[in-house]
Coordinates of C-alpha atoms in Angstrom, one line a residue:
X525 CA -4.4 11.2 20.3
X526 CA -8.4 11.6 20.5
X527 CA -8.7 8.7 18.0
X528 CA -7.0 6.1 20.5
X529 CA -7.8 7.8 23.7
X530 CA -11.5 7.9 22.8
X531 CA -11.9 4.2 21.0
X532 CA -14.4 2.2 21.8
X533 CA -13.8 -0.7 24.4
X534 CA -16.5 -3.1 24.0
X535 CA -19.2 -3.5 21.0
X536 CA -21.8 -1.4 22.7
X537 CA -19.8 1.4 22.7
X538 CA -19.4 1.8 19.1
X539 CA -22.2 3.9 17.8
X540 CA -24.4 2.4 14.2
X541 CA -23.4 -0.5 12.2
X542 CA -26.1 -2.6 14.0
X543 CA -26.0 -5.3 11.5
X544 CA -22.4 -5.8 11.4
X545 CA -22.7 -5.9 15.1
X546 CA -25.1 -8.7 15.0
X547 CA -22.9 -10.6 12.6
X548 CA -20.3 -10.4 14.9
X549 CA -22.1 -11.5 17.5
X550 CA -24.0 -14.8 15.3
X551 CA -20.1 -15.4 14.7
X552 CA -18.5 -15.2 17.6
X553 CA -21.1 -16.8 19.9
X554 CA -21.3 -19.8 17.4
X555 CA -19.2 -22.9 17.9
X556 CA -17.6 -24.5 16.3
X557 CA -16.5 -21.3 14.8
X558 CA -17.4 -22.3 10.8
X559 CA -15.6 -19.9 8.1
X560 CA -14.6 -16.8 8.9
X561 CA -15.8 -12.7 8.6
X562 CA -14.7 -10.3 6.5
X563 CA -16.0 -6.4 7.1
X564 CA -14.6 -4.3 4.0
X565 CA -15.3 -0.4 4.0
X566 CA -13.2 2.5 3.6
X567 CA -10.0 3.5 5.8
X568 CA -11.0 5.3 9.5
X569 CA -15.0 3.7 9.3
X570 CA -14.5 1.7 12.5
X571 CA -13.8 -1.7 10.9
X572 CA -10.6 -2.9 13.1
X573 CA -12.3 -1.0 16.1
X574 CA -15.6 -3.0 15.9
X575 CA -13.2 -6.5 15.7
X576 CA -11.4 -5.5 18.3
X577 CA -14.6 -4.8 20.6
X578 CA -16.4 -7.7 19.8
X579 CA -13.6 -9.9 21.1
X580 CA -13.2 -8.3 24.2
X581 CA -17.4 -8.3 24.3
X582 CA -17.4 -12.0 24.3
X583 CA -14.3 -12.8 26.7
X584 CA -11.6 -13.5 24.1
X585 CA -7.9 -12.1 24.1
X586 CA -8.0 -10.1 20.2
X587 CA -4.8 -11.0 18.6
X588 CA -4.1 -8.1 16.1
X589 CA -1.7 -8.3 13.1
X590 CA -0.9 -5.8 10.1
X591 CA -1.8 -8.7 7.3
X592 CA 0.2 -6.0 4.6
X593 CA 3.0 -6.3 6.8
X594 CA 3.3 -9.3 8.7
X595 CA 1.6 -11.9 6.3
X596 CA 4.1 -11.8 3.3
X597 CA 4.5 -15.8 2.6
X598 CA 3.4 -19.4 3.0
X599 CA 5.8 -19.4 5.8
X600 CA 4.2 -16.6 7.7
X601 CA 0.8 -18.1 7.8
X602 CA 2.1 -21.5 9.0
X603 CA 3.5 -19.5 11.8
X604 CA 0.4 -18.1 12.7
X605 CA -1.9 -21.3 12.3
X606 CA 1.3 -22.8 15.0
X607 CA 0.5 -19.8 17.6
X608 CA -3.0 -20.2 17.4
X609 CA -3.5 -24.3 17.2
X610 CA -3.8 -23.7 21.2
X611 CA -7.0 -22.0 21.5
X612 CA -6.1 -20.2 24.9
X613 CA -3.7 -17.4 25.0
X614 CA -0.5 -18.1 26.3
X615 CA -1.2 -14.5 28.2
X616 CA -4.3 -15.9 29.4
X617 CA -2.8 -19.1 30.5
X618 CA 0.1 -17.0 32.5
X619 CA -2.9 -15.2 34.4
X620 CA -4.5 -18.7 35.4
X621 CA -7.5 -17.6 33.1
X622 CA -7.8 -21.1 30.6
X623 CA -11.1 -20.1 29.6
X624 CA -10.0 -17.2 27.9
X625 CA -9.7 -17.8 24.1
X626 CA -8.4 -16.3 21.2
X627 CA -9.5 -14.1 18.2
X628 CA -7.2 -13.7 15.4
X629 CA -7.6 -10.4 13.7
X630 CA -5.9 -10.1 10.4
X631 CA -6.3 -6.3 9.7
X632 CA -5.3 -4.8 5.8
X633 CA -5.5 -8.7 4.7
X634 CA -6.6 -7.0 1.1
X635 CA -2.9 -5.9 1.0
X636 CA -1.7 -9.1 1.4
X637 CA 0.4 -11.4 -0.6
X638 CA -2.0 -13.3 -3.3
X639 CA -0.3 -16.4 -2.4
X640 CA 0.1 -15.9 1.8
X641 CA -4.1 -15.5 1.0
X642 CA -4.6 -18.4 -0.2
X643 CA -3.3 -20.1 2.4
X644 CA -5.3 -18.1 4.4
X645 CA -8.3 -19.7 2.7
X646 CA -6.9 -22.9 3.6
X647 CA -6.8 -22.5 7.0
X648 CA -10.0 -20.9 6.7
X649 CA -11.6 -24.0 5.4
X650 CA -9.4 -26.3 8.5
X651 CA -12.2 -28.1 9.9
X652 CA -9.9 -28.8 13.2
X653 CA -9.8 -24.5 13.7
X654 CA -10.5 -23.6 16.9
X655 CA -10.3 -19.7 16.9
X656 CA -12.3 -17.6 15.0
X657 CA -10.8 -15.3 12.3
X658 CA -12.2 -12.2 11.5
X659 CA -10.7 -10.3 8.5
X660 CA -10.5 -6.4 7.8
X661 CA -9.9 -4.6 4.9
X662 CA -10.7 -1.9 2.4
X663 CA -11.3 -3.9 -1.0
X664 CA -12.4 -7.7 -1.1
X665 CA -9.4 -9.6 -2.9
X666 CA -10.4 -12.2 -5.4
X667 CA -10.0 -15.4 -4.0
X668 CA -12.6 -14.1 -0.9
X669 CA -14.8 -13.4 -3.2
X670 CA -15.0 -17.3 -4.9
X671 CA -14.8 -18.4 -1.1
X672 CA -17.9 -16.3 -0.1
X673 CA -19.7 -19.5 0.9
X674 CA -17.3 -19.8 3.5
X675 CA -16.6 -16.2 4.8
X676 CA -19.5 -13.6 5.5
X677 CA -18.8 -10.6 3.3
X678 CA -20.0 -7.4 5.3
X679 CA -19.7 -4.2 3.8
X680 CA -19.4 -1.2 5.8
X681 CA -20.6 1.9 5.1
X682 CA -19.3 5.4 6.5
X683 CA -21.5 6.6 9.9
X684 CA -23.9 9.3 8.8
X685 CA -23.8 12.7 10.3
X686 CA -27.6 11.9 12.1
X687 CA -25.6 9.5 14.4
X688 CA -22.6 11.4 15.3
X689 CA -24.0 14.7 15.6
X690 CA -24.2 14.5 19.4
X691 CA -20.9 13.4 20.0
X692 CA -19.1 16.8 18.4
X693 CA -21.7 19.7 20.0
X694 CA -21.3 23.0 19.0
X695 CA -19.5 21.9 15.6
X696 CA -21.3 21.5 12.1
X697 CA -20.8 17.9 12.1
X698 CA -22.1 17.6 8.7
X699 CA -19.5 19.6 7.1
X700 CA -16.4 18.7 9.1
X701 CA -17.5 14.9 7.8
X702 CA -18.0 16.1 4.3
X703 CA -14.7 17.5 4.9
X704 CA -13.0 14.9 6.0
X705 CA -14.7 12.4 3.7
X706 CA -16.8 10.6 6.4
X707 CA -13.2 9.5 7.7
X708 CA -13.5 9.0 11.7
X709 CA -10.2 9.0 12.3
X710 CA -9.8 12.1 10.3
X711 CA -12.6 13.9 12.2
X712 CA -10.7 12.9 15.5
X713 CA -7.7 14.6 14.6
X714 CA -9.4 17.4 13.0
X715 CA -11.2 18.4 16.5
X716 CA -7.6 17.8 18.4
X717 CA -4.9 19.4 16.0
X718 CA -7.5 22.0 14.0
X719 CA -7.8 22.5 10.2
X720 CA -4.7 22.0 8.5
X721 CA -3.8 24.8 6.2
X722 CA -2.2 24.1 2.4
X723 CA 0.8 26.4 1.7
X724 CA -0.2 28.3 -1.9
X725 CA 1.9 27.4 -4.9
X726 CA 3.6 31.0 -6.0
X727 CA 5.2 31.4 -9.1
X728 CA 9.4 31.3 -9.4
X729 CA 10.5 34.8 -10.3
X730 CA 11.5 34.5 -14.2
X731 CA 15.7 34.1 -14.5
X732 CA 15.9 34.2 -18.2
X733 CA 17.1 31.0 -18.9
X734 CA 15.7 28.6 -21.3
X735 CA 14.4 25.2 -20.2
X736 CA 16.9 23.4 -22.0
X737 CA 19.9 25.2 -20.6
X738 CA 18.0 25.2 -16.6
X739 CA 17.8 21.0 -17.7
X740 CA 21.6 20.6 -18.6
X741 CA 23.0 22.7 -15.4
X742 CA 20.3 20.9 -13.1
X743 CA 22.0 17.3 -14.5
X744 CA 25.5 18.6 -13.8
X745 CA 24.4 19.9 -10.6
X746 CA 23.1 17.0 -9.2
X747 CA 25.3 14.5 -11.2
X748 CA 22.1 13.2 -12.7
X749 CA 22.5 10.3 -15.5
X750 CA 22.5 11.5 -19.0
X751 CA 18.6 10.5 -19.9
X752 CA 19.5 9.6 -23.5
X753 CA 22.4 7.6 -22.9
X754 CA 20.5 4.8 -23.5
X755 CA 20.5 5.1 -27.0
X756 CA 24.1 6.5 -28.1
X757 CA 26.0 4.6 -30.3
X758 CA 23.1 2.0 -31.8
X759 CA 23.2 3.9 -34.9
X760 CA 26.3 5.3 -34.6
X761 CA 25.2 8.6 -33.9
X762 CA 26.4 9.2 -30.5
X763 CA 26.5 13.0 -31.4
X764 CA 22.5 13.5 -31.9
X765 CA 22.3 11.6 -28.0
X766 CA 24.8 13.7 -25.9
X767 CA 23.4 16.5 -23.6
X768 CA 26.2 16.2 -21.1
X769 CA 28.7 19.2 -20.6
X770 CA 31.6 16.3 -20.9
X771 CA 30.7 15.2 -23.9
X772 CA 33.3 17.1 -26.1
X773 CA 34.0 14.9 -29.1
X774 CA 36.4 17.8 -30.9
X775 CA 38.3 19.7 -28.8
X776 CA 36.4 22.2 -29.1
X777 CA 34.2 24.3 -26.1
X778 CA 32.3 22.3 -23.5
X779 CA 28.2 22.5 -23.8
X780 CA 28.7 22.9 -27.4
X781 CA 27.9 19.4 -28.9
X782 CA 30.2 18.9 -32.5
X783 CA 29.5 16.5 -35.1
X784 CA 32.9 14.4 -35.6
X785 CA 34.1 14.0 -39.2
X786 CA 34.8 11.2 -40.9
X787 CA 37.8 9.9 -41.5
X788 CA 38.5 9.3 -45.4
X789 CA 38.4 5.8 -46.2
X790 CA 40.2 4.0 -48.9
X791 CA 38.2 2.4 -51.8
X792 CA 38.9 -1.0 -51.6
X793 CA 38.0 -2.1 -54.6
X794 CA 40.5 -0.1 -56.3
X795 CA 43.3 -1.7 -54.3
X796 CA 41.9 -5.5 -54.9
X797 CA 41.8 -4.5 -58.8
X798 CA 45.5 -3.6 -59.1
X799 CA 46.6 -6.3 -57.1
X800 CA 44.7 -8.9 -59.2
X801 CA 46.2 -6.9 -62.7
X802 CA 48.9 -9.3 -63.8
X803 CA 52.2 -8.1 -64.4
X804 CA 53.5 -8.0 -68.0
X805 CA 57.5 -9.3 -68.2

């Protein structure tokens, strides 16, 4: 796909966000590496791609993960915090490079379990760290937020269609980016795979039957539970909560719900009255 095949490499390849480039670089130049950074914007801005090409710029080995996915639990972050307490990658060290470090990259970390970030914070504030972290994500959980003294918020903002103009010629760039909602990623696969076209809605030709009656032969087509079974037989009225075809109390035709009768009862006080009547001998 144009979106992979065409990402940037290194951080002077990415085009605008020139101060969240020279974040990155105050960050990652710095040592030791205090805090962390956190770049939040919306999905297909370039976030993840800028992290990943300012590692690579300043010689270290990125090491992606999927936070959403891969960091569920205290467990999981104690893993990580164990791969990373060498600072050198154990790829690095295979290729004889030792002075090859690190970058942990926690991409999606807003969708993240609120407990697995915490710990996250923890290790953020580990004064014996010695790889930076840079965090990505599209909304800034709470706990980041109270720890802002500690991790540089930058917000990122969608590329304006000034700066990517030259990059799509003989295209309206501004309106395939109001189409696509300033979403790069979107754009990419826009230009590769064309417009996408949304099949029209048409109407169902009319059959005749009512709604309820289309309901009850859609249940008993697809076996679907009966949605007011719930509440049969709490007031005893299981009649007024049947619409299922089995239900047939009386004997009588399927579909056609019938009230049971009562049975007579017996009035009991009658029958305690003449017991207790003494018997004249």
């Amino acid at each position: 796909m144009y979106a992979e095949s065409h990402r940037p490499v290194f951080l002077d390849d990415v085009i605008g966000h020139q101060e969240i480039k020279h974040s990155l670089k105050s960050y990652l130049q710095s040592k030791p590496f205090a805090g962390a950074v956190f770049m939040i914007g919306p999905p297909g801005i370039g976030k993840t791609t800028m992290a990943l090409c300012a590692a690579r710029t300043f010689e270290f080995d990125p090491l992606e993960i999927n936070a959403s996915k891969s960091i569920r639990s205290f467990e999981d972050v104690d893993k990580l915090k164990d791969a990373c307490r060498s600072c050198v990658n154990i790829q690095s060290f295979i290729r004889g490079n030792r002075e090859r470090k690190t970058c942990v990259i926690l991409d999606e970390v807003d969708g993240s379990d609120p407990h697995a970030q915490a710990k996250i914070v923890e290790w953020v504030k580990d004064k014996t760290r010695t790889v930076p972290i840079l965090f990505t994500g599209n909304e800034l959980p709470t706990i980041f937020k109270r720890n802002s003294e500690l991790i540089e918020i930058l917000r990122c903002f969608p590329p304006k269609a000034s700066e990517v103009q030259h990059l799509f010629p003989g295209s309206d760039a501004p309106q395939i980016l109001k189409e696509c909602q300033h979403d790069i990623r979107r754009v990419f696969h826009r230009l590769q795979y064309g417009e996408s076209f949304i099949i029209p809605d048409y109407p169902l030709p009319p059959t005749g039957t009512s709604a309820e009656v289309a309901f009850l032969w859609r249940q008993k087509m697809f076996e679907l539970p009966d949605p007011l079974g719930c509440h049969a037989d709490k007031l005893g009225n299981v009649h007024l909560h049947q619409t299922t075809f089995e239900y047939n109390p009386g004997g009588k035709r399927a579909g056609n719900p019938v009230t049971p009768r009562r049975s007579r009862q017996s009035n009991p006080g009658k029958l305690n009255k003449a017991a207790e009547k003494p018997q004249n001998k």
